[in-house]
Short mmCIF file of C-alpha atoms and ligand atoms in Angstrom, two decimals:
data_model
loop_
_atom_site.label_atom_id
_atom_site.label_comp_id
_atom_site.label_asym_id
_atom_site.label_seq_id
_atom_site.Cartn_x
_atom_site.Cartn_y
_atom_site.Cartn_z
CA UNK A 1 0.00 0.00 0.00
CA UNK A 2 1.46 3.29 -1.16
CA UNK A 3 1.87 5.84 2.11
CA UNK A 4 2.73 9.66 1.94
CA UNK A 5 5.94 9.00 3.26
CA UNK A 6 6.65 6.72 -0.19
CA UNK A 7 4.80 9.87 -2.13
CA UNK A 8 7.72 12.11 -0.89
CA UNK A 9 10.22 9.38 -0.88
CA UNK A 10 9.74 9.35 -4.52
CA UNK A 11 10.23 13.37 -5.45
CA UNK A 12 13.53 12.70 -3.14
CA UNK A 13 14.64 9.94 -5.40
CA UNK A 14 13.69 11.84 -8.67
CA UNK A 15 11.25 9.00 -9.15
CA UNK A 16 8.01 10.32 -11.71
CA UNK A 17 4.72 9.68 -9.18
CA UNK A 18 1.66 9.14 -11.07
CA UNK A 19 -2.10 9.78 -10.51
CA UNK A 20 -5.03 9.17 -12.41
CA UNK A 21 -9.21 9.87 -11.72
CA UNK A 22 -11.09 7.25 -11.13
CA UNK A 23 -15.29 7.36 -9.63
CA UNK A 24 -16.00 3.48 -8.95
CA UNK A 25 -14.32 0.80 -7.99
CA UNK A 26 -14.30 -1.15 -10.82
CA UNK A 27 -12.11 1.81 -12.40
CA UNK A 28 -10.23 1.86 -9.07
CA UNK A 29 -9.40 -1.79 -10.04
CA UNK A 30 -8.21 -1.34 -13.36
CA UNK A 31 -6.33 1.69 -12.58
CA UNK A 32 -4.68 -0.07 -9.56
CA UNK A 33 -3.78 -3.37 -11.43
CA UNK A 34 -2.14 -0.93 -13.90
CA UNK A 35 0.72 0.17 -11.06
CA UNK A 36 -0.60 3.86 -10.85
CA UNK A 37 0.53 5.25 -7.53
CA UNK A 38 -1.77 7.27 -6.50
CA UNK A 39 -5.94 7.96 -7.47
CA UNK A 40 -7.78 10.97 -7.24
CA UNK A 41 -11.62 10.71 -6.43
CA UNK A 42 -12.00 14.02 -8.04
CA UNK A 43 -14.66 16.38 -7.59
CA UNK A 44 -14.28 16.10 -11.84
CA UNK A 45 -17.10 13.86 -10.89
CA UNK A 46 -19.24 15.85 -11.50
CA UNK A 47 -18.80 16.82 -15.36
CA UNK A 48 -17.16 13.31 -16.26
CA UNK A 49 -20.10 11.11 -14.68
CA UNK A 50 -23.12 13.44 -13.16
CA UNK A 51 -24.02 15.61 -16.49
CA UNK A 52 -22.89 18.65 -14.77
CA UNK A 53 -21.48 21.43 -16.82
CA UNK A 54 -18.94 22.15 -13.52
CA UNK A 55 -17.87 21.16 -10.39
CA UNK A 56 -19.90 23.86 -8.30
CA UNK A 57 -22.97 21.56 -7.80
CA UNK A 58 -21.26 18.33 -6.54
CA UNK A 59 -21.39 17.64 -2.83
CA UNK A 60 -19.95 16.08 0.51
CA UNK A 61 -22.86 13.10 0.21
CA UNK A 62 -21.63 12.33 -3.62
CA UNK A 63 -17.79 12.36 -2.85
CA UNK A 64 -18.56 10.15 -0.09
CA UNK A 65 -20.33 7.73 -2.27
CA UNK A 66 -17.59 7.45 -4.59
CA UNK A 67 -14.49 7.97 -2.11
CA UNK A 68 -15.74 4.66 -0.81
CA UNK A 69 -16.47 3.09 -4.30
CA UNK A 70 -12.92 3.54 -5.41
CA UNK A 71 -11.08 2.36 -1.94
CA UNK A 72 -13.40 -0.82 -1.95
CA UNK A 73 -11.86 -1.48 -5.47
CA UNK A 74 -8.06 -0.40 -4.12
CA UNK A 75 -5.59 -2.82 -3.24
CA UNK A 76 -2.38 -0.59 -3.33
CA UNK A 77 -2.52 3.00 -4.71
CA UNK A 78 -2.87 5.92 -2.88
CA UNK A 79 -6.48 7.54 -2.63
CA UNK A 80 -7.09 10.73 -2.43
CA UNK A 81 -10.64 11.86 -1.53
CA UNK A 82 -11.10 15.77 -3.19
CA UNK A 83 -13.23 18.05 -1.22
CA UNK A 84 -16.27 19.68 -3.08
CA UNK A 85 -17.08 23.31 -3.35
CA UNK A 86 -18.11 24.84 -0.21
CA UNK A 87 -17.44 21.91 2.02
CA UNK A 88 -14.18 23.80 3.70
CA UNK A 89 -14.70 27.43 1.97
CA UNK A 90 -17.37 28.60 4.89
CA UNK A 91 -15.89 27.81 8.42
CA UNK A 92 -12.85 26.51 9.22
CA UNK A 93 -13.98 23.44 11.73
CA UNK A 94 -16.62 22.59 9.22
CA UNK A 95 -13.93 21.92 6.70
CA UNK A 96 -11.50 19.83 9.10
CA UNK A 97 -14.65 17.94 10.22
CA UNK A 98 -15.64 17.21 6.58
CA UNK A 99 -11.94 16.09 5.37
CA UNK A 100 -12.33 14.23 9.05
CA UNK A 101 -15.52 12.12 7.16
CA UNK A 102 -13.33 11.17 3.91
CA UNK A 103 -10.88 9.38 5.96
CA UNK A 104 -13.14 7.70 8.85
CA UNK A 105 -16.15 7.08 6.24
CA UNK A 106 -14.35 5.62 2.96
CA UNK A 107 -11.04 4.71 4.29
CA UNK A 108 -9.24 6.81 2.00
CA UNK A 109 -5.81 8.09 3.30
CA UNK A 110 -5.48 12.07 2.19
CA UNK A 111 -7.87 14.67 0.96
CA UNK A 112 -7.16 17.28 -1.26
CA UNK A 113 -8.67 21.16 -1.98
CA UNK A 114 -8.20 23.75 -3.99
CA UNK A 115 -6.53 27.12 -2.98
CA UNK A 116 -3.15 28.95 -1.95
CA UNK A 117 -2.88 31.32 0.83
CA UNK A 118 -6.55 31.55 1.89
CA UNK A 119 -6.92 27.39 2.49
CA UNK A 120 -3.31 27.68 4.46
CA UNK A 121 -4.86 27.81 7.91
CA UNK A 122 -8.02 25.16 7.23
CA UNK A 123 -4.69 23.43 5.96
CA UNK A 124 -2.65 23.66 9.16
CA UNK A 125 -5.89 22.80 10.90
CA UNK A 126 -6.04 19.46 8.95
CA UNK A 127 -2.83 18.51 9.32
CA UNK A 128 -2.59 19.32 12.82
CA UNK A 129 -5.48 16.52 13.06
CA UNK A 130 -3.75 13.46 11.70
CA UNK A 131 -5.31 14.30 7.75
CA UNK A 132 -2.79 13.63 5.30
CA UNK A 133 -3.48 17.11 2.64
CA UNK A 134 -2.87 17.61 -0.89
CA UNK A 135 -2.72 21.58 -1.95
CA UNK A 136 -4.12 22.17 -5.61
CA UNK A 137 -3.31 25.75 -7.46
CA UNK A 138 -3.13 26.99 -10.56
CA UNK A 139 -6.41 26.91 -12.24
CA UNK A 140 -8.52 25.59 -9.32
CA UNK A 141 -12.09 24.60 -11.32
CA UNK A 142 -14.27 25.56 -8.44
CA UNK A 143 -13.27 29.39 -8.69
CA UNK A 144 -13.63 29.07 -12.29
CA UNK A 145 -16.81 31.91 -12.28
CA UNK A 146 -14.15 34.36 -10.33
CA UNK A 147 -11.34 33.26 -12.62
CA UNK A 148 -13.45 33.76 -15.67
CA UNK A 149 -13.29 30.89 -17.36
CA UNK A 150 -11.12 28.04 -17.47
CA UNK A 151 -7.74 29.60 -18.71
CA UNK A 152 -3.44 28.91 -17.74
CA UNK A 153 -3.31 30.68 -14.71
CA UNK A 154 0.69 32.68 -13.97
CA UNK A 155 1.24 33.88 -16.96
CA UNK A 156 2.33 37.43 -15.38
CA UNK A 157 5.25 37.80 -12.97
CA UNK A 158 2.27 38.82 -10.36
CA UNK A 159 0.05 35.75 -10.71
CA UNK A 160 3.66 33.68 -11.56
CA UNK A 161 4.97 35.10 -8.18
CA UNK A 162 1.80 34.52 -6.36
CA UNK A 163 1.72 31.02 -7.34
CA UNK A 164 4.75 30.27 -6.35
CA UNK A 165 4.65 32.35 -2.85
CA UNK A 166 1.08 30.43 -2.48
CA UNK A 167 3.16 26.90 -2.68
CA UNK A 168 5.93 27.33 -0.39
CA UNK A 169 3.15 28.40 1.75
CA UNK A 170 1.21 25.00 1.67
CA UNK A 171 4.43 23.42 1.74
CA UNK A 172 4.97 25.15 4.91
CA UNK A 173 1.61 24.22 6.29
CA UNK A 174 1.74 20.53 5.85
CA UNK A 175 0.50 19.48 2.76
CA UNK A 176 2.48 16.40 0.96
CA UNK A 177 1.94 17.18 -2.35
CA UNK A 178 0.32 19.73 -4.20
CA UNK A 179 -1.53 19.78 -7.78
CA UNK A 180 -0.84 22.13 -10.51
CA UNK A 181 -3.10 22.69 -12.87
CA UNK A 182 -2.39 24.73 -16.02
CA UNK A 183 0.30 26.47 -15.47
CA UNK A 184 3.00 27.09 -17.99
CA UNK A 185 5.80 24.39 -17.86
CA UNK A 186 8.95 26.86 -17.06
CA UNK A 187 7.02 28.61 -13.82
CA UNK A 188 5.44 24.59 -12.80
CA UNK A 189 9.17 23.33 -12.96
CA UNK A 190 10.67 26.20 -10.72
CA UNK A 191 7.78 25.71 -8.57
CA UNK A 192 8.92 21.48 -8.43
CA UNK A 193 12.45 22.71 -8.09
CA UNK A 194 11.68 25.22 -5.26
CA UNK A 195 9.46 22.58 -3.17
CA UNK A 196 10.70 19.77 -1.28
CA UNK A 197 7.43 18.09 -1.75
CA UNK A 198 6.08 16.80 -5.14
CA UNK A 199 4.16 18.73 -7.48
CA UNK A 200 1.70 16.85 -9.42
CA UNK A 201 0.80 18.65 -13.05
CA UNK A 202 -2.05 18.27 -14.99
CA UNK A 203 -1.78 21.19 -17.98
CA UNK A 204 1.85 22.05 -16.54
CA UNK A 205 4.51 20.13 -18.27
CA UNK A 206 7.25 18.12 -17.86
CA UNK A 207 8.94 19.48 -15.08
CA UNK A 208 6.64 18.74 -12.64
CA UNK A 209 7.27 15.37 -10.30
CA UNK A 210 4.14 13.69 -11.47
CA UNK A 211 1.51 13.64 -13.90
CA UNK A 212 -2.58 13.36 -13.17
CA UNK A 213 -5.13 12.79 -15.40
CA UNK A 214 -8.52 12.60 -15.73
CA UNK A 215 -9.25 8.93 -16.83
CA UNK A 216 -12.49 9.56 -18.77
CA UNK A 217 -10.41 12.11 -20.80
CA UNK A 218 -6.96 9.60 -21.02
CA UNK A 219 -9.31 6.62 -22.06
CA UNK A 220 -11.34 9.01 -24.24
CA UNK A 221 -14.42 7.12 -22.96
CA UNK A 222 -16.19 11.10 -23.43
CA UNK A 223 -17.15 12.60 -26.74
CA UNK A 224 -16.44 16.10 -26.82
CA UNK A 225 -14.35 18.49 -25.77
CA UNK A 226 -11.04 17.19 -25.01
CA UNK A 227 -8.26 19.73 -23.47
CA UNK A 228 -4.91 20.56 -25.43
CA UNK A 229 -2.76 18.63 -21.91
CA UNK A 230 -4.83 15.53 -22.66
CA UNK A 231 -3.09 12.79 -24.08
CA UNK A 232 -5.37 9.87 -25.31
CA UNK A 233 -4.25 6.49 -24.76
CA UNK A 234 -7.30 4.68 -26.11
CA UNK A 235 -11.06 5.72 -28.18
CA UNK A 236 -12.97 3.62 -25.50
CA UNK A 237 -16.30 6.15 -26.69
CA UNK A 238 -16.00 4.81 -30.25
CA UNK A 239 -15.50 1.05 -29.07
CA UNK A 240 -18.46 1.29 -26.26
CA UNK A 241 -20.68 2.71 -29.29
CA UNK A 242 -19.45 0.12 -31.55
CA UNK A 243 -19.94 -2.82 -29.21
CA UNK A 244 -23.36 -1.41 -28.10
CA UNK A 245 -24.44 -1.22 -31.90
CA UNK A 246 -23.61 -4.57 -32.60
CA UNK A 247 -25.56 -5.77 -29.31
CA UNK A 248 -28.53 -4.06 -30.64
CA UNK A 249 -28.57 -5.62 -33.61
CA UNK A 250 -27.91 -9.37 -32.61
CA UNK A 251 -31.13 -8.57 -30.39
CA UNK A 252 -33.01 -7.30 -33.38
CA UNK A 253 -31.94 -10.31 -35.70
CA UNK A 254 -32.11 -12.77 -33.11
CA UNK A 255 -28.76 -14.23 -33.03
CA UNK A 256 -27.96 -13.35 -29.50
CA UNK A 257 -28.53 -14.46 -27.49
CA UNK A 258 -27.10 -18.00 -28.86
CA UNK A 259 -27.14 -21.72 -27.68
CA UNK A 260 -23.59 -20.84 -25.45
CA UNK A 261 -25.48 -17.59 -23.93
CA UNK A 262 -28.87 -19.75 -22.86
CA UNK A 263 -29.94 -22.48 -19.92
CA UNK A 264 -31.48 -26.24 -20.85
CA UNK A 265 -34.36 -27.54 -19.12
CA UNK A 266 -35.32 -31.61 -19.48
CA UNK A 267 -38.38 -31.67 -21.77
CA UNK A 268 -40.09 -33.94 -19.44
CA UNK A 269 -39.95 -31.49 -17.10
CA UNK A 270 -41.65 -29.29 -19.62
CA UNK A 271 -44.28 -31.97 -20.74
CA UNK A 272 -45.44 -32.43 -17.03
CA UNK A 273 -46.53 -28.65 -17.04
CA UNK A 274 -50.21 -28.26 -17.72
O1 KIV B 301 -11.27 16.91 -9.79
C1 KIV B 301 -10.27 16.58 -10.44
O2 KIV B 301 -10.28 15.65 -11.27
C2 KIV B 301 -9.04 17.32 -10.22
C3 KIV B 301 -7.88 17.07 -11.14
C4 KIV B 301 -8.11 17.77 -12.41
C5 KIV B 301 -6.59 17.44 -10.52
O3 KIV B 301 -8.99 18.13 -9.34
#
């Protein structure tokens, strides 16, 4: 079972950490059996499986439901439980008693949430009770109304400083890793080099100590929109459409199901029926 201690263990030893989405535990199972290190129950949720158009309306009850999915279908990787919108941003003890219900309720090991200087108390707070915390900055999808829009955040020395000034900061307040997500590569690698705990990119480059994806997006099991940091390792939409197709029309011509698919019953059995 992967531990935080391994997570920094591996930024020590230069070692790339990797984390991937996953919702259910049957995609905590194949993402596991694959060797990633760490998951992400992401709030992402709640555009890649609920229909929502963000991540504003997902909630405590819903992360719950699929924090415990995923860590019922984890054997060694990492899980990270990811806080939804205004489940730490009101008052302070309601967030440490809410990242307090990921860990006793699913049996995930670390939360994460979204912010910089402004989340650095809640953070201490956390950390000060026994939760394991990863930091997330950059573009931070729950802010995206007050950001306007989902666009590569520190692309001015302000915002670059401020990024970096808002890392060290969670650094210094406990967290064990912290996600950056788009961020131009040069600014996320002298943020990695700067740290002494990993950064984890998604939309930041190379020089960042691990990599996360969405796995909806990586699989391409979502028509659409796909972002310009997405890499697609497989068209699972097209095959699941394909195979679906197919299904529907063995059904309509009657050849499934088939002799293999279907039970036998003695026709004496049958004759006795009146
Ligand atoms: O919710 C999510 O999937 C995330 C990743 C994009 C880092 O926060």
């Amino acid at each position: 079972m992967i531990t935080t201690s391994k997570i920094r263990q591996m930024k020590a030893e230069g070692t790339p950490i990797t984390m991937i989405t996953a919702y259910d535990a049957a995609m905590a199972q194949m993402v596991d059996e694959a060797g990633v290190d760490m998951i992400l129950v992401g709030d992402s949720v709640g555009n890649v499986l609920l229909g929502y158009n963000s991540t504003i309306p997902v909630t405590m009850e819903d992360m719950l439901h699929h924090t415990k999915a995923v860590c019922r279908g984890t054997k060694n990787a990492l899980v990270v439980g990811d806080m939804p919108f205004m489940s730490y941003q009101a008052r302070m003890s309601e967030g440490v008693a809410n990242a307090g219900r990921f860990l006793k309720e699913t049996g995930c090991t670390a939360v994460k949430l979204e912010g910089g200087a402004s989340v650095v108390r809640l953070v201490e707070k956390m950390v000060a009770a026994g939760i394991p915390v990863v930091g997330h900055i950059g573009l931070t999808p729950q802010s995206f109304n007050q950001l306007g829009g989902f666009k590569v955040q520190g692309k001015d020395a302000a915002t670059a400083q401020k990024l970096l000034d808002d890392a060290k900061a969670l650094e210094a307040a406990g967290c064990f890793a912290v996600v950056l997500e788009c961020v131009p590569a040069l600014l996320a690698t002298k943020v990695s080099k700067e740290l002494t705990i990993p950064t984890i990119g998604i939309g930041a480059g190379n020089g960042c100590d691990g990599q996360v994806l969405v796995c909806n997006d990586l699989l391409g099991l979502n028509a659409g929109f796909t972002p310009k940091f997405v890499k697609k390792y497989a068209n699972l939409h097209q095959n699941v459409v394909d195979a679906v197709k197919e299904y529907v029309s063995d059904v309509q011509s009657r050849q499934f199901p088939a002799a293999e698919h279907t039970f036998k019953i003695d026709e004496e059995v049958l004759e006795k029926l009146y």
